Amino acid sequence: MSTEAVERRVYNAMWWAKVQSAGPLEVDPETPAVAGLTRASSPDASTVWLVPTLPSGAGHSVLEELGAPPVVVEQPNETARVLAICVACCWTDRSAPAWPSATGTLAQIRSVYAGMRGRPEQSSDLTLIIGSLRRLHATHWIRWEEKATEVRLGPRVITWTASDLSTLRDLCRHLPEPPPAVLSTKPPAALTADDALPSDELHAEVSDD
């Protein structure tokens, strides 16, 4: 085996070790390609995400090893429900790829969540929503800016197949229509805690999450 081939195998193994440890990785765009890792440019093209190309039919243990658990174990139904809502709010052009998405807001998510439930918003809803957003962010399904209360779809959505996207389009058609997004005019670093939280309710509910 040539020296170049050995170096390439070592390089690929190094990046796979990092992915197995941390899940999808955000890197410099100049980072060379890695075998088996799909590249997804960030919306402003300043970085690239390296996302594992999941084996077809991979079981839970394999996905866990790749840092890509298929479902968050804690409150899976609520988490899946919130992910579906994020897709409805952020995948605004459903004839285009899901990544990169538009920016959605917590206000939109709360509105659609209440509509799915078929009742007015309840005080416990916010705890469930915020907890789900945090879990989805930790597993790279979404990018949740908690201070700005804004969300985008995460790099793992690039692994969705054409069949997955077709199913999601149908699902979005059956969800309540989200209200227009009202985005923050401040960069996240400039936001204070009071700017970020929509009401005193969020202080109280999230503290118990």
Short mmCIF file of C-alpha atoms in Angstrom, two decimals:
data_model
loop_
_atom_site.label_atom_id
_atom_site.label_comp_id
_atom_site.label_asym_id
_atom_site.label_seq_id
_atom_site.Cartn_x
_atom_site.Cartn_y
_atom_site.Cartn_z
CA MET A 1 0.00 0.00 0.00
CA SER A 2 1.36 3.43 -0.95
CA THR A 3 2.25 6.06 1.63
CA GLU A 4 -0.52 8.28 0.26
CA ALA A 5 -3.14 5.56 0.73
CA VAL A 6 -1.97 4.93 4.30
CA GLU A 7 -2.14 8.65 5.09
CA ARG A 8 -5.65 8.81 3.64
CA ARG A 9 -6.81 5.88 5.79
CA VAL A 10 -5.29 7.47 8.90
CA TYR A 11 -6.96 10.80 8.03
CA ASN A 12 -10.38 9.18 7.56
CA ALA A 13 -10.00 7.16 10.76
CA MET A 14 -9.11 10.32 12.71
CA TRP A 15 -12.26 12.14 11.57
CA TRP A 16 -14.49 9.11 12.17
CA ALA A 17 -13.11 8.89 15.71
CA LYS A 18 -14.08 12.53 16.22
CA VAL A 19 -17.59 11.94 14.86
CA GLN A 20 -18.06 8.86 17.03
CA SER A 21 -17.10 10.99 20.04
CA ALA A 22 -19.00 14.20 19.29
CA GLY A 23 -21.52 13.51 16.51
CA PRO A 24 -21.69 15.73 13.38
CA LEU A 25 -18.85 18.25 13.33
CA GLU A 26 -18.70 21.87 12.16
CA VAL A 27 -15.37 22.51 10.43
CA ASP A 28 -13.56 24.95 8.15
CA PRO A 29 -14.72 24.76 4.50
CA GLU A 30 -11.14 24.01 3.43
CA THR A 31 -11.17 20.73 5.38
CA PRO A 32 -10.60 17.91 2.87
CA ALA A 33 -13.41 15.44 2.24
CA VAL A 34 -13.68 12.41 4.51
CA ALA A 35 -14.86 9.06 3.17
CA GLY A 36 -18.32 8.23 4.49
CA LEU A 37 -19.03 11.71 5.86
CA THR A 38 -21.46 13.95 3.97
CA ARG A 39 -20.60 17.66 3.74
CA ALA A 40 -23.24 20.32 4.38
CA SER A 41 -22.32 23.98 4.01
CA SER A 42 -23.69 26.36 6.65
CA PRO A 43 -26.17 28.99 5.37
CA ASP A 44 -23.46 31.66 5.11
CA ALA A 45 -20.89 29.16 3.73
CA SER A 46 -18.44 30.11 6.51
CA THR A 47 -18.31 26.53 7.82
CA VAL A 48 -19.10 22.98 6.72
CA TRP A 49 -20.78 20.21 8.70
CA LEU A 50 -19.45 16.66 8.42
CA VAL A 51 -22.34 14.25 8.93
CA PRO A 52 -22.08 10.43 8.99
CA THR A 53 -23.58 8.66 6.00
CA LEU A 54 -25.73 6.20 7.88
CA PRO A 55 -25.74 2.56 6.79
CA SER A 56 -29.06 1.44 5.32
CA GLY A 57 -31.14 -0.21 8.02
CA ALA A 58 -28.60 0.62 10.72
CA GLY A 59 -29.72 -0.46 14.17
CA HIS A 60 -29.84 1.74 17.25
CA SER A 61 -26.44 0.55 18.58
CA VAL A 62 -24.69 1.39 15.30
CA LEU A 63 -26.26 4.85 15.18
CA GLU A 64 -25.32 5.49 18.81
CA GLU A 65 -21.72 4.57 17.98
CA LEU A 66 -21.73 7.10 15.14
CA GLY A 67 -22.97 9.84 17.46
CA ALA A 68 -26.30 9.82 15.62
CA PRO A 69 -29.01 8.26 17.79
CA PRO A 70 -32.21 8.01 15.69
CA VAL A 71 -34.58 9.11 18.45
CA VAL A 72 -33.96 10.91 21.70
CA VAL A 73 -34.99 8.42 24.37
CA GLU A 74 -36.31 11.00 26.83
CA GLN A 75 -39.91 11.94 25.93
CA PRO A 76 -39.60 10.60 22.33
CA ASN A 77 -43.19 11.41 21.35
CA GLU A 78 -42.99 15.05 22.40
CA THR A 79 -39.54 15.41 20.84
CA ALA A 80 -40.71 13.93 17.54
CA ARG A 81 -43.76 16.20 17.61
CA VAL A 82 -41.59 19.30 18.10
CA LEU A 83 -39.20 18.19 15.34
CA ALA A 84 -42.17 17.91 12.95
CA ILE A 85 -43.24 21.42 13.95
CA CYS A 86 -39.73 22.76 13.36
CA VAL A 87 -39.80 21.22 9.88
CA ALA A 88 -43.15 22.92 9.17
CA CYS A 89 -41.84 26.29 10.38
CA CYS A 90 -38.35 26.17 8.83
CA TRP A 91 -38.75 24.20 5.58
CA THR A 92 -40.69 26.95 3.87
CA ASP A 93 -39.77 26.01 0.28
CA ARG A 94 -40.69 22.35 0.16
CA SER A 95 -39.68 22.00 -3.46
CA ALA A 96 -36.09 22.72 -2.35
CA PRO A 97 -33.79 20.66 -0.10
CA ALA A 98 -34.49 20.84 3.63
CA TRP A 99 -30.93 22.10 4.26
CA PRO A 100 -30.20 24.92 4.73
CA SER A 101 -33.58 25.97 6.01
CA ALA A 102 -35.26 29.26 6.79
CA THR A 103 -35.27 30.56 10.36
CA GLY A 104 -38.28 29.81 12.55
CA THR A 105 -39.23 31.16 15.94
CA LEU A 106 -40.41 29.90 19.30
CA ALA A 107 -43.64 31.86 18.84
CA GLN A 108 -44.37 29.89 15.66
CA ILE A 109 -43.62 26.58 17.34
CA ARG A 110 -45.87 27.40 20.29
CA SER A 111 -48.71 28.36 17.94
CA VAL A 112 -48.47 25.18 15.86
CA TYR A 113 -48.08 23.02 18.97
CA ALA A 114 -51.31 24.41 20.43
CA GLY A 115 -53.04 23.91 17.08
CA MET A 116 -51.91 20.27 16.92
CA ARG A 117 -53.36 19.75 20.37
CA GLY A 118 -56.63 21.39 19.32
CA ARG A 119 -56.81 23.59 22.39
CA PRO A 120 -55.47 26.90 23.76
CA GLU A 121 -51.85 26.93 24.90
CA GLN A 122 -51.32 25.59 28.43
CA SER A 123 -48.65 26.53 30.93
CA SER A 124 -47.03 23.07 30.71
CA ASP A 125 -46.60 23.31 26.92
CA LEU A 126 -43.59 25.61 27.12
CA THR A 127 -41.67 23.24 29.39
CA LEU A 128 -42.24 20.37 26.93
CA ILE A 129 -41.32 22.49 23.89
CA ILE A 130 -38.12 23.93 25.34
CA GLY A 131 -36.99 20.54 26.62
CA SER A 132 -37.56 19.01 23.18
CA LEU A 133 -35.74 21.86 21.41
CA ARG A 134 -32.73 21.37 23.65
CA ARG A 135 -32.65 17.61 23.00
CA LEU A 136 -33.00 18.12 19.25
CA HIS A 137 -30.21 20.70 19.28
CA ALA A 138 -27.93 18.38 21.25
CA THR A 139 -28.45 15.63 18.65
CA HIS A 140 -28.00 18.03 15.67
CA TRP A 141 -31.52 17.70 14.27
CA ILE A 142 -32.00 21.44 14.75
CA ARG A 143 -29.91 24.53 15.55
CA TRP A 144 -31.62 26.23 18.48
CA GLU A 145 -30.58 29.79 19.41
CA GLU A 146 -32.09 29.91 22.88
CA LYS A 147 -31.32 33.59 23.58
CA ALA A 148 -32.83 34.72 20.29
CA THR A 149 -35.60 32.07 20.55
CA GLU A 150 -34.93 31.17 16.91
CA VAL A 151 -34.45 27.80 15.25
CA ARG A 152 -33.19 26.32 11.99
CA LEU A 153 -33.07 22.72 10.85
CA GLY A 154 -29.82 21.00 11.76
CA PRO A 155 -27.17 19.33 9.60
CA ARG A 156 -28.54 15.83 10.16
CA VAL A 157 -31.50 16.61 7.90
CA ILE A 158 -29.19 16.21 4.89
CA THR A 159 -29.40 12.46 5.54
CA TRP A 160 -33.13 12.44 4.77
CA THR A 161 -33.92 10.47 1.62
CA ALA A 162 -36.35 11.46 -1.13
CA SER A 163 -38.89 9.13 0.50
CA ASP A 164 -38.35 10.80 3.89
CA LEU A 165 -38.88 14.24 2.38
CA SER A 166 -42.04 13.12 0.59
CA THR A 167 -43.44 11.85 3.90
CA LEU A 168 -42.51 15.11 5.62
CA ARG A 169 -44.17 17.20 2.91
CA ASP A 170 -47.39 15.27 3.47
CA LEU A 171 -47.06 15.69 7.23
CA CYS A 172 -46.54 19.45 6.91
CA ARG A 173 -49.73 19.74 4.86
CA HIS A 174 -51.67 18.30 7.80
CA LEU A 175 -50.13 20.55 10.45
CA PRO A 176 -51.63 23.94 11.41
CA GLU A 177 -50.15 26.79 9.37
CA PRO A 178 -47.53 28.65 11.42
CA PRO A 179 -47.93 32.42 11.79
CA PRO A 180 -45.35 34.62 9.99
CA ALA A 181 -41.91 34.55 11.61
CA VAL A 182 -40.92 37.73 13.45
CA LEU A 183 -37.14 37.47 13.73
CA SER A 184 -34.84 39.23 16.15
CA THR A 185 -33.10 42.31 14.79
CA LYS A 186 -30.16 41.82 17.16
CA PRO A 187 -27.30 39.32 16.73
CA PRO A 188 -27.46 36.60 19.40
CA ALA A 189 -24.33 37.95 21.15
CA ALA A 190 -26.06 41.30 21.69
CA LEU A 191 -29.22 39.85 23.21
CA THR A 192 -29.76 40.00 26.93
CA ALA A 193 -31.68 37.38 28.88
CA ASP A 194 -34.70 39.68 29.05
CA ASP A 195 -34.58 40.17 25.25
CA ALA A 196 -34.49 36.44 24.66
CA LEU A 197 -37.28 35.26 26.93
CA PRO A 198 -40.79 35.94 25.64
CA SER A 199 -42.36 36.23 29.09
CA ASP A 200 -41.92 35.57 32.78
CA GLU A 201 -43.59 32.24 32.07
CA LEU A 202 -40.46 31.03 30.28
CA HIS A 203 -38.31 31.83 33.31
CA ALA A 204 -40.60 29.80 35.53
CA GLU A 205 -41.26 26.87 33.22
CA VAL A 206 -37.75 26.30 31.89
CA SER A 207 -36.24 26.39 35.36
CA ASP A 208 -38.19 23.23 36.11
CA ASP A 209 -37.14 21.41 32.91
#
